[in-house]
Short mmCIF file of C-alpha atoms and ligand atoms in Angstrom, two decimals:
data_model
loop_
_atom_site.label_atom_id
_atom_site.label_comp_id
_atom_site.label_asym_id
_atom_site.label_seq_id
_atom_site.Cartn_x
_atom_site.Cartn_y
_atom_site.Cartn_z
CA MET A 1355 3.25 -31.78 -77.23
CA CYS A 1356 1.87 -30.34 -73.37
CA GLY A 1357 3.58 -26.95 -74.00
CA ARG A 1358 2.16 -26.86 -78.11
CA PHE A 1359 -1.63 -27.47 -76.23
CA THR A 1360 -1.07 -24.83 -74.44
CA PHE A 1361 -0.55 -22.17 -76.57
CA GLU A 1362 -3.08 -23.51 -79.23
CA VAL A 1363 -5.34 -23.07 -76.32
CA CYS A 1364 -4.55 -19.81 -75.34
CA VAL A 1365 -5.15 -18.39 -78.99
CA GLY A 1366 -8.45 -20.27 -79.47
CA ILE A 1367 -9.55 -17.89 -76.30
CA LEU A 1368 -8.10 -15.16 -77.40
CA SER A 1369 -9.53 -15.16 -80.93
CA PHE A 1370 -12.81 -16.04 -79.07
CA LEU A 1371 -12.72 -12.55 -77.00
CA VAL A 1372 -11.67 -10.76 -80.09
CA LEU A 1373 -14.46 -12.06 -82.08
CA ALA A 1374 -16.97 -13.16 -80.12
CA LYS A 1375 -17.21 -10.12 -77.44
CA PRO A 1376 -18.62 -12.09 -74.97
CA SER A 1377 -20.25 -10.72 -72.50
CA SER A 1378 -18.42 -11.89 -68.92
CA THR A 1379 -21.74 -14.11 -68.33
CA VAL A 1380 -20.61 -16.36 -71.36
CA PHE A 1381 -16.94 -16.19 -70.88
CA PHE A 1382 -16.82 -17.78 -67.48
CA GLU A 1383 -19.82 -19.79 -68.77
CA PHE A 1384 -17.42 -20.98 -72.05
CA LEU A 1385 -14.24 -21.42 -69.93
CA GLY A 1386 -16.47 -23.92 -67.54
CA SER A 1387 -17.39 -26.41 -70.41
CA PHE A 1388 -13.68 -25.89 -71.85
CA ARG A 1389 -12.62 -27.21 -68.80
CA ALA A 1390 -14.78 -29.87 -68.50
CA PHE A 1391 -13.57 -30.61 -72.22
CA VAL A 1392 -10.10 -30.54 -70.96
CA SER A 1393 -10.56 -32.42 -67.59
CA ILE A 1394 -8.49 -35.61 -67.73
CA PRO A 1395 -6.52 -37.15 -64.65
CA GLY A 1396 -3.49 -35.58 -64.05
CA ASN A 1397 -4.55 -32.41 -66.48
CA GLU A 1398 -2.84 -29.99 -64.22
CA MET A 1399 -5.77 -27.63 -65.45
CA SER A 1400 -8.11 -29.59 -64.05
CA GLY A 1401 -9.99 -27.96 -60.22
CA SER A 1402 -7.36 -25.24 -60.48
CA VAL A 1403 -10.52 -22.31 -60.70
CA ASN A 1404 -13.96 -23.06 -60.32
CA PHE A 1405 -15.58 -21.52 -63.52
CA PRO A 1406 -18.57 -22.60 -63.83
CA ASN A 1407 -19.31 -21.68 -60.38
CA ALA A 1408 -17.60 -17.92 -60.69
CA ALA A 1409 -19.97 -17.91 -63.37
CA ASN A 1410 -23.32 -18.89 -61.31
CA ALA A 1411 -21.99 -16.32 -58.43
CA LEU A 1412 -21.94 -13.33 -62.00
CA ALA A 1413 -25.13 -14.66 -63.30
CA GLY A 1414 -26.37 -14.19 -59.89
CA SER A 1415 -25.90 -11.04 -59.91
CA THR A 1416 -26.65 -10.10 -63.32
CA THR A 1417 -29.69 -12.09 -64.57
CA ASN A 1418 -32.88 -12.71 -62.83
CA SER A 1419 -33.56 -16.64 -64.31
CA ASP A 1420 -29.67 -17.47 -62.57
CA LYS A 1421 -30.59 -16.03 -59.74
CA GLU A 1422 -33.04 -18.43 -57.90
CA PRO A 1423 -30.36 -21.54 -57.96
CA VAL A 1424 -28.41 -19.89 -56.48
CA LEU A 1425 -30.53 -18.01 -53.67
CA GLU A 1426 -31.75 -21.68 -53.29
CA ARG A 1427 -28.34 -23.15 -52.11
CA ARG A 1428 -27.75 -20.34 -49.79
CA GLU A 1429 -30.77 -21.34 -48.08
CA GLU A 1430 -29.88 -24.99 -47.81
CA ALA A 1431 -26.33 -24.33 -46.54
CA GLU A 1432 -27.77 -21.72 -44.02
CA PRO A 1433 -30.66 -22.79 -42.44
CA PRO A 1434 -31.52 -20.76 -40.19
CA LYS A 1435 -30.28 -20.06 -36.57
CA MET A 1436 -32.54 -19.22 -33.67
CA SER A 1437 -32.47 -21.02 -30.26
CA LYS A 1438 -35.83 -22.14 -28.82
CA SER A 1439 -35.42 -19.64 -25.57
CA ALA A 1440 -34.58 -16.84 -28.33
CA LEU A 1441 -37.33 -17.99 -30.27
CA LYS A 1442 -39.74 -17.46 -27.31
CA LYS A 1443 -38.43 -14.40 -26.48
CA LEU A 1444 -39.03 -12.70 -30.32
CA ARG A 1445 -42.78 -14.32 -29.65
CA ARG A 1446 -43.13 -13.25 -26.06
CA GLN A 1447 -41.78 -9.44 -27.70
CA GLN A 1448 -44.55 -9.78 -30.58
CA GLU A 1449 -46.97 -10.34 -28.23
CA TRP A 1450 -46.67 -7.67 -25.96
CA GLU A 1451 -46.02 -5.17 -28.97
CA ALA A 1452 -49.44 -6.77 -30.42
CA GLY A 1453 -51.00 -5.98 -26.40
CA ARG A 1454 -49.70 -2.55 -26.90
CA GLU A 1455 -52.78 -1.44 -28.03
CA LYS A 1456 -55.26 -2.87 -26.18
CA ARG A 1457 -53.58 -2.32 -23.09
CA ALA A 1458 -53.53 1.67 -23.73
CA GLY A 1459 -57.54 1.18 -23.71
CA ILE A 1460 -57.78 -0.71 -21.18
CA ARG A 1461 -56.13 2.63 -18.85
CA ARG A 1462 -58.69 4.68 -21.45
CA GLU A 1463 -61.48 3.14 -19.48
CA LYS A 1464 -60.11 2.73 -16.15
CA LYS A 1465 -59.14 6.64 -16.09
CA LYS A 1466 -62.80 7.30 -17.40
CA GLN A 1467 -64.28 4.89 -14.82
CA LYS A 1468 -62.22 7.04 -11.82
CA LYS A 1469 -63.85 9.91 -13.27
CA GLU A 1470 -67.31 9.16 -13.32
CA GLU A 1471 -66.23 8.26 -9.81
CA ARG A 1472 -64.73 11.24 -9.15
CA LYS A 1473 -67.71 12.91 -10.20
CA ARG A 1474 -70.21 10.80 -8.85
CA LYS A 1475 -68.85 11.64 -5.47
CA ILE A 1476 -68.44 15.88 -5.95
CA ASP A 1477 -72.76 15.71 -6.33
CA ALA A 1478 -72.93 13.09 -3.49
CA GLY A 1479 -71.19 16.06 -2.03
CA GLU A 1480 -68.48 13.75 -1.22
CA LYS A 1481 -64.86 15.35 -0.26
CA VAL A 1482 -63.01 14.25 -2.59
CA PRO A 1483 -58.78 15.85 -2.95
CA SER A 1484 -57.26 18.12 -5.81
CA GLN A 1485 -56.11 16.46 -8.00
CA LYS A 1486 -53.92 18.86 -9.04
CA LYS A 1487 -50.25 17.73 -8.41
CA LYS A 1488 -48.63 20.05 -8.26
CA ILE A 1489 -50.04 23.63 -7.03
CA ARG A 1490 -46.90 26.27 -8.21
CA GLU A 1491 -46.96 29.45 -6.37
CA GLY A 1492 -44.83 31.15 -8.93
CA LYS A 1493 -44.13 31.91 -12.60
CA ILE A 1494 -42.49 28.81 -13.88
CA THR A 1495 -38.37 30.84 -14.84
CA PRO A 1496 -36.13 28.98 -17.12
CA SER A 1497 -32.76 28.59 -15.81
CA GLU A 1498 -29.50 29.11 -17.51
CA MET A 1499 -27.81 26.00 -16.04
CA ARG A 1500 -26.97 22.92 -18.49
CA VAL A 1501 -27.40 19.81 -17.18
CA VAL A 1502 -25.44 16.54 -19.31
CA LEU A 1503 -26.37 13.06 -19.04
CA ASP A 1504 -23.37 11.35 -20.21
CA CYS A 1505 -24.03 8.56 -22.42
CA GLY A 1506 -20.78 7.15 -23.22
CA PHE A 1507 -21.11 3.64 -21.40
CA ASP A 1508 -23.71 2.72 -24.03
CA GLU A 1509 -21.59 -1.12 -24.10
CA LEU A 1510 -21.45 -1.40 -20.55
CA MET A 1511 -25.62 -2.02 -20.08
CA ASN A 1512 -27.28 -5.31 -21.30
CA GLU A 1513 -31.21 -4.89 -22.88
CA LYS A 1514 -32.78 -4.61 -19.66
CA GLU A 1515 -30.88 -1.63 -18.14
CA ILE A 1516 -31.17 0.06 -21.92
CA ALA A 1517 -34.46 -0.08 -21.39
CA SER A 1518 -34.28 1.50 -17.76
CA LEU A 1519 -32.41 3.89 -18.47
CA CYS A 1520 -34.18 5.20 -21.51
CA GLN A 1521 -37.61 5.44 -19.38
CA GLN A 1522 -35.31 6.96 -16.24
CA PHE A 1523 -34.51 9.64 -19.33
CA THR A 1524 -38.43 9.90 -20.07
CA ARG A 1525 -38.57 10.78 -15.83
CA CYS A 1526 -35.53 13.07 -16.02
CA HIS A 1527 -37.87 15.12 -19.03
CA SER A 1528 -40.82 14.59 -17.00
CA ALA A 1529 -39.26 16.29 -14.12
CA ASN A 1530 -37.84 19.47 -16.27
CA ARG A 1531 -41.70 19.76 -17.82
CA THR A 1532 -42.82 20.36 -14.32
CA ALA A 1533 -40.43 22.41 -12.95
CA LEU A 1534 -40.58 25.55 -11.75
CA HIS A 1535 -36.62 26.43 -13.13
CA PRO A 1536 -36.21 23.85 -15.88
CA VAL A 1537 -32.44 23.53 -16.92
CA GLU A 1538 -30.79 22.85 -20.44
CA LEU A 1539 -30.63 18.91 -20.46
CA TYR A 1540 -28.07 17.73 -22.77
CA ALA A 1541 -27.34 14.07 -23.50
CA THR A 1542 -24.46 13.68 -25.08
CA ASP A 1543 -22.03 10.50 -26.45
CA PHE A 1544 -25.91 10.17 -27.61
CA GLY A 1545 -26.92 6.63 -29.56
CA GLY A 1546 -26.15 3.30 -29.86
CA ARG A 1547 -28.98 1.35 -28.64
CA LEU A 1548 -30.40 3.70 -26.41
CA GLU A 1549 -31.51 6.21 -29.00
CA ALA A 1550 -32.92 2.97 -30.96
CA ARG A 1551 -34.84 2.20 -27.78
CA GLN A 1552 -35.82 5.57 -26.84
CA GLU A 1553 -36.92 5.63 -30.39
CA TYR A 1554 -38.81 2.79 -30.70
CA VAL A 1555 -40.47 3.19 -27.36
CA LEU A 1556 -41.69 7.10 -27.92
CA ARG A 1557 -41.69 6.62 -31.42
CA GLY A 1558 -40.38 10.31 -31.66
CA GLN A 1559 -42.03 12.54 -29.41
CA GLN A 1560 -38.85 12.61 -28.01
CA LYS A 1561 -38.04 14.94 -31.05
CA ASN A 1562 -40.84 17.35 -29.41
CA TRP A 1563 -39.42 17.59 -26.81
CA LYS A 1564 -38.46 21.27 -25.16
CA ARG A 1565 -35.07 21.74 -23.71
CA TYR A 1566 -33.82 18.53 -24.68
CA HIS A 1567 -30.46 18.54 -26.03
CA PRO A 1568 -29.75 14.82 -27.10
CA THR A 1569 -26.21 15.34 -29.56
CA THR A 1570 -23.25 12.64 -30.90
CA ASN A 1571 -21.12 14.72 -29.29
CA SER A 1572 -18.97 14.72 -26.39
CA TYR A 1573 -19.19 17.09 -23.40
CA LEU A 1574 -15.93 17.53 -24.26
CA GLU A 1575 -16.47 18.71 -27.86
CA GLU A 1576 -20.04 20.30 -26.89
CA PHE A 1577 -18.61 22.73 -25.13
CA VAL A 1578 -15.11 23.37 -26.30
CA ASN A 1579 -13.42 25.43 -23.10
CA GLU A 1580 -15.65 25.41 -20.66
CA LYS A 1581 -13.95 22.26 -19.11
CA GLU A 1582 -13.32 24.19 -15.47
CA LYS A 1583 -17.07 25.35 -14.89
CA MET A 1584 -18.15 21.01 -15.51
CA VAL A 1585 -18.55 18.97 -12.11
CA TYR A 1586 -19.21 15.61 -13.23
CA LEU A 1587 -21.51 14.13 -10.01
CA SER A 1588 -20.25 10.95 -8.72
CA ALA A 1589 -21.37 9.03 -5.27
CA ASP A 1590 -17.17 7.97 -5.24
CA SER A 1591 -16.10 11.57 -4.97
CA ASP A 1592 -14.26 12.82 -2.14
CA GLU A 1593 -16.33 16.55 -2.65
CA THR A 1594 -19.31 17.50 -1.61
CA LEU A 1595 -21.49 19.72 -3.28
CA HIS A 1596 -22.82 22.86 -1.67
CA GLU A 1597 -24.57 24.73 -4.18
CA LEU A 1598 -25.40 24.61 -7.49
CA LYS A 1599 -24.38 27.66 -9.88
CA GLU A 1600 -26.06 28.71 -12.85
CA ASP A 1601 -23.46 29.15 -14.95
CA GLU A 1602 -21.93 25.65 -14.51
CA ILE A 1603 -22.10 22.39 -16.17
CA TYR A 1604 -23.73 19.36 -14.20
CA ILE A 1605 -22.74 15.75 -15.63
CA ILE A 1606 -24.57 12.74 -14.40
CA GLY A 1607 -23.45 9.63 -15.83
CA ALA A 1608 -26.29 7.66 -17.45
CA LEU A 1609 -25.42 4.49 -16.29
CA VAL A 1610 -27.47 1.53 -14.75
CA ASP A 1611 -25.20 -0.37 -13.35
CA LYS A 1612 -26.45 -2.16 -10.38
CA ASN A 1613 -22.38 -1.01 -9.56
CA ARG A 1614 -21.21 -3.83 -11.47
CA TYR A 1615 -18.75 -0.77 -12.54
CA LYS A 1616 -17.59 1.44 -9.55
CA ASN A 1617 -16.22 4.37 -9.53
CA ILE A 1618 -16.98 4.42 -13.17
CA CYS A 1619 -17.62 8.47 -13.43
CA ASP A 1620 -15.14 9.05 -10.86
CA GLU A 1621 -12.16 7.63 -13.06
CA LYS A 1622 -13.60 8.67 -16.10
CA ALA A 1623 -13.97 12.51 -15.08
CA LYS A 1624 -10.26 12.44 -12.79
CA SER A 1625 -8.52 11.42 -15.41
CA GLN A 1626 -9.70 14.63 -17.97
CA GLY A 1627 -9.00 17.32 -15.47
CA ILE A 1628 -12.77 17.76 -14.86
CA ARG A 1629 -13.51 18.09 -10.80
CA THR A 1630 -16.36 15.55 -9.52
CA ALA A 1631 -18.62 15.86 -6.29
CA LYS A 1632 -21.25 13.91 -4.60
CA LEU A 1633 -24.51 15.18 -3.76
CA PRO A 1634 -24.54 16.44 -0.04
CA ILE A 1635 -26.75 13.34 1.27
CA GLY A 1636 -24.77 11.97 4.63
CA GLU A 1637 -25.07 15.97 5.58
CA TYR A 1638 -29.15 15.71 5.48
CA ILE A 1639 -30.91 12.98 6.03
CA ARG A 1640 -30.04 9.03 7.09
CA MET A 1641 -30.08 6.31 4.45
CA SER A 1642 -29.66 2.17 5.40
CA ASP A 1643 -27.39 1.47 2.21
CA ARG A 1644 -24.89 3.03 -0.17
CA LYS A 1645 -25.96 6.78 -1.03
CA VAL A 1646 -25.86 5.85 -5.17
CA LEU A 1647 -28.95 7.04 -6.92
CA THR A 1648 -30.23 6.43 -10.24
CA VAL A 1649 -29.84 9.43 -13.19
CA ASN A 1650 -33.18 10.43 -12.68
CA HIS A 1651 -33.28 10.99 -8.91
CA VAL A 1652 -30.20 12.83 -9.76
CA PHE A 1653 -31.70 14.91 -11.80
CA GLU A 1654 -35.26 15.44 -9.41
CA ILE A 1655 -32.97 15.93 -7.09
CA LEU A 1656 -30.75 19.11 -8.56
CA SER A 1657 -34.00 20.29 -10.05
CA LEU A 1658 -35.93 20.60 -6.75
CA TRP A 1659 -32.61 22.86 -4.95
CA LEU A 1660 -33.17 25.01 -7.98
CA GLU A 1661 -37.21 25.12 -6.36
CA HIS A 1662 -36.09 25.08 -2.46
CA ARG A 1663 -32.60 25.94 -2.37
CA ASP A 1664 -32.83 22.99 0.52
CA TRP A 1665 -30.36 20.04 0.25
CA GLU A 1666 -32.89 18.42 2.68
CA LYS A 1667 -36.36 19.04 1.31
CA ALA A 1668 -35.10 18.31 -2.52
CA PHE A 1669 -33.73 14.83 -0.84
CA LEU A 1670 -37.08 14.15 1.32
CA GLU A 1671 -39.46 14.82 -1.76
CA VAL A 1672 -37.27 12.04 -4.36
CA ILE A 1673 -35.65 10.18 -2.65
CA PRO A 1674 -37.99 6.62 -2.12
CA LYS A 1675 -38.19 4.89 0.78
CA ARG A 1676 -37.17 1.72 -0.45
CA LYS A 1677 -33.71 3.31 -0.09
CA GLY A 1678 -34.34 3.36 3.86
CA LEU A 1679 -34.65 7.12 4.44
CA ALA A 1680 -34.91 8.23 8.09
CA SER A 1681 -38.07 9.95 7.55
CA LEU A 1682 -40.36 10.50 4.38
CA ASP A 1683 -43.97 11.54 4.20
CA GLU A 1684 -44.64 12.60 0.39
CA GLU A 1685 -46.89 11.32 -1.78
CA GLU A 1686 -47.91 8.03 -2.80
CA SER A 1687 -46.16 7.50 -6.24
CA ARG A 1688 -42.63 9.18 -5.64
CA GLU A 1689 -42.42 6.31 -3.21
CA GLN A 1690 -41.45 3.87 -5.64
CA SER A 1691 -37.90 3.49 -6.45
CA LEU A 1692 -38.18 3.20 -10.58
CA GLU A 1693 -34.77 1.62 -10.36
CA GLN A 1694 -33.84 -0.72 -12.27
CA GLU A 1695 -37.57 -1.36 -13.29
CA SER A 1696 -38.20 -3.42 -16.56
CA VAL A 1697 -40.95 -2.37 -19.37
CA SER A 1698 -43.88 -2.62 -17.80
CA GLU A 1699 -47.35 -1.24 -18.11
CA LYS A 1700 -46.72 1.87 -15.05
CA ALA A 1701 -43.41 2.48 -17.78
CA GLU A 1702 -45.66 2.80 -20.81
CA GLU A 1703 -48.29 4.58 -18.41
CA ALA A 1704 -45.65 7.59 -18.32
CA GLU A 1705 -44.44 7.07 -21.90
CA ASP A 1706 -48.78 7.63 -22.99
CA GLU A 1707 -48.10 11.31 -20.43
CA ALA A 1708 -45.05 12.13 -22.12
CA LYS A 1709 -46.28 11.70 -25.44
CA THR A 1710 -49.76 14.14 -24.97
CA ALA A 1711 -47.83 16.53 -22.62
CA ASP A 1712 -45.33 17.03 -24.71
CA GLY A 1713 -46.81 17.41 -27.90
CA VAL A 1714 -47.38 20.98 -28.07
CA GLU A 1715 -46.02 22.86 -25.10
CA MET A 1716 -48.23 25.07 -23.25
CA PRO A 1717 -47.56 28.77 -22.05
CA ALA A 1718 -46.13 28.44 -19.04
CA GLU A 1719 -49.27 30.21 -17.38
CA LYS A 1720 -51.76 27.46 -18.77
CA ARG A 1721 -49.43 25.00 -17.48
CA ILE A 1722 -49.47 25.98 -13.32
CA LYS A 1723 -51.50 27.55 -10.75
CA ILE A 1724 -50.50 31.05 -9.86
CA THR A 1725 -51.53 31.74 -6.98
CA GLU A 1726 -50.55 35.35 -6.62
N1 LIG B 1178 -21.22 2.43 -11.00
C1 LIG B 1178 -21.69 3.77 -11.43
C2 LIG B 1178 -23.16 4.49 -11.00
C3 LIG B 1178 -24.49 4.81 -11.80
S1 LIG B 1178 -25.39 5.60 -11.21
C4 LIG B 1178 -20.70 5.39 -11.18
O1 LIG B 1178 -19.96 5.16 -11.23
O2 LIG B 1178 -21.32 6.88 -11.26
C5 LIG B 1178 -25.78 7.01 -12.09
C6 LIG B 1178 -25.06 8.38 -11.90
O3 LIG B 1178 -25.95 9.02 -10.86
C7 LIG B 1178 -23.82 8.56 -11.63
O4 LIG B 1178 -22.44 7.93 -12.79
C8 LIG B 1178 -23.98 9.89 -11.22
O5 LIG B 1178 -23.40 10.63 -11.58
C9 LIG B 1178 -25.41 10.53 -10.41
N2 LIG B 1178 -25.20 9.98 -9.13
C10 LIG B 1178 -25.65 8.44 -8.52
N3 LIG B 1178 -25.79 8.44 -7.05
C11 LIG B 1178 -25.11 9.54 -6.91
C12 LIG B 1178 -24.25 10.70 -5.66
N4 LIG B 1178 -24.89 9.89 -4.49
N5 LIG B 1178 -23.53 11.69 -5.64
C13 LIG B 1178 -23.45 12.20 -6.83
N6 LIG B 1178 -24.17 11.70 -8.31
C14 LIG B 1178 -24.82 10.72 -7.90
#
């Protein structure tokens, strides 16, 4: 009896398929109704396949009229999951973002007032300090030296550290832009959250940065067969760097970690058969604590060494007082360490500066005062 019934059912379905050639939606609906028809207690077909649901799901991707109920059900099933603190954080971010223009306006106004004040003093015959930040004694001569920021540590940092690193990249570029011997600055293994952060903060302006080469390649892929020219800088190295060479490649770990990952760069380089070296800080100056510096400070030291050929001078110009330097009589702005600094107005200001200054690269002789 049961066998005959099943046989008749199969013949029925086949005839329907051959004669009516139904669309997939209609077919599933037909099966759904059919299932309801045969859904009697004890019948093993009942509940075996949920045809009406299959029809709905399919219909959701084919017809518009049937789409809405599916979406409605999903919304009911999955209410938006966001904790109170996440919502609060999002709101704060939105407020900060909304205030961007206003803050820039206030900074512009302050600058204007300062300028007017300066003009007033000059007119009154008062002595005012020179506005020139850097007076060069020669022409800019680019260096062929390559400096790499190794960005292979994206996953090891939290959001704040990524923001800080992003800011340090801007500082590196600013230092390179105003250097007497600008180098070729590479960012290898570039991507992930750092790239997203840079894009978000600088809004594409970094694409105009000269001598800056971000790449998804690792340094080994980017500089094939040049391993023997590489020196990975690390405060944990047993070797000390004494001089920089034009044809060498100096690698800086793009990492902000409050030294959570001690030795990580030294070990990475050694496992790849790359030389490592520390800056000769201890040989020239007294520092009260660990000699681990931020990415931008290391970059600035390299840049200034190329200018002065003197480590002591380079260290004194770059390392902030907060690091416990024995003697430092540098300009005020240098005193503030940029370490672990979160997003702040100060950062926006620096980024403003980077944006306006990098849009067009001016000829070297216009950017600097040549005193011959
Ligand atoms: N824990 C990390 C520290 C990151 S500091 C590490 O294992 O290196 C950021 C980078 O700056 C370092 O990876 C290193 O390349 C460079 N650096 C910092 N201080 C240095 C020093 N005293 N000598 C040489 N390189 C240094």
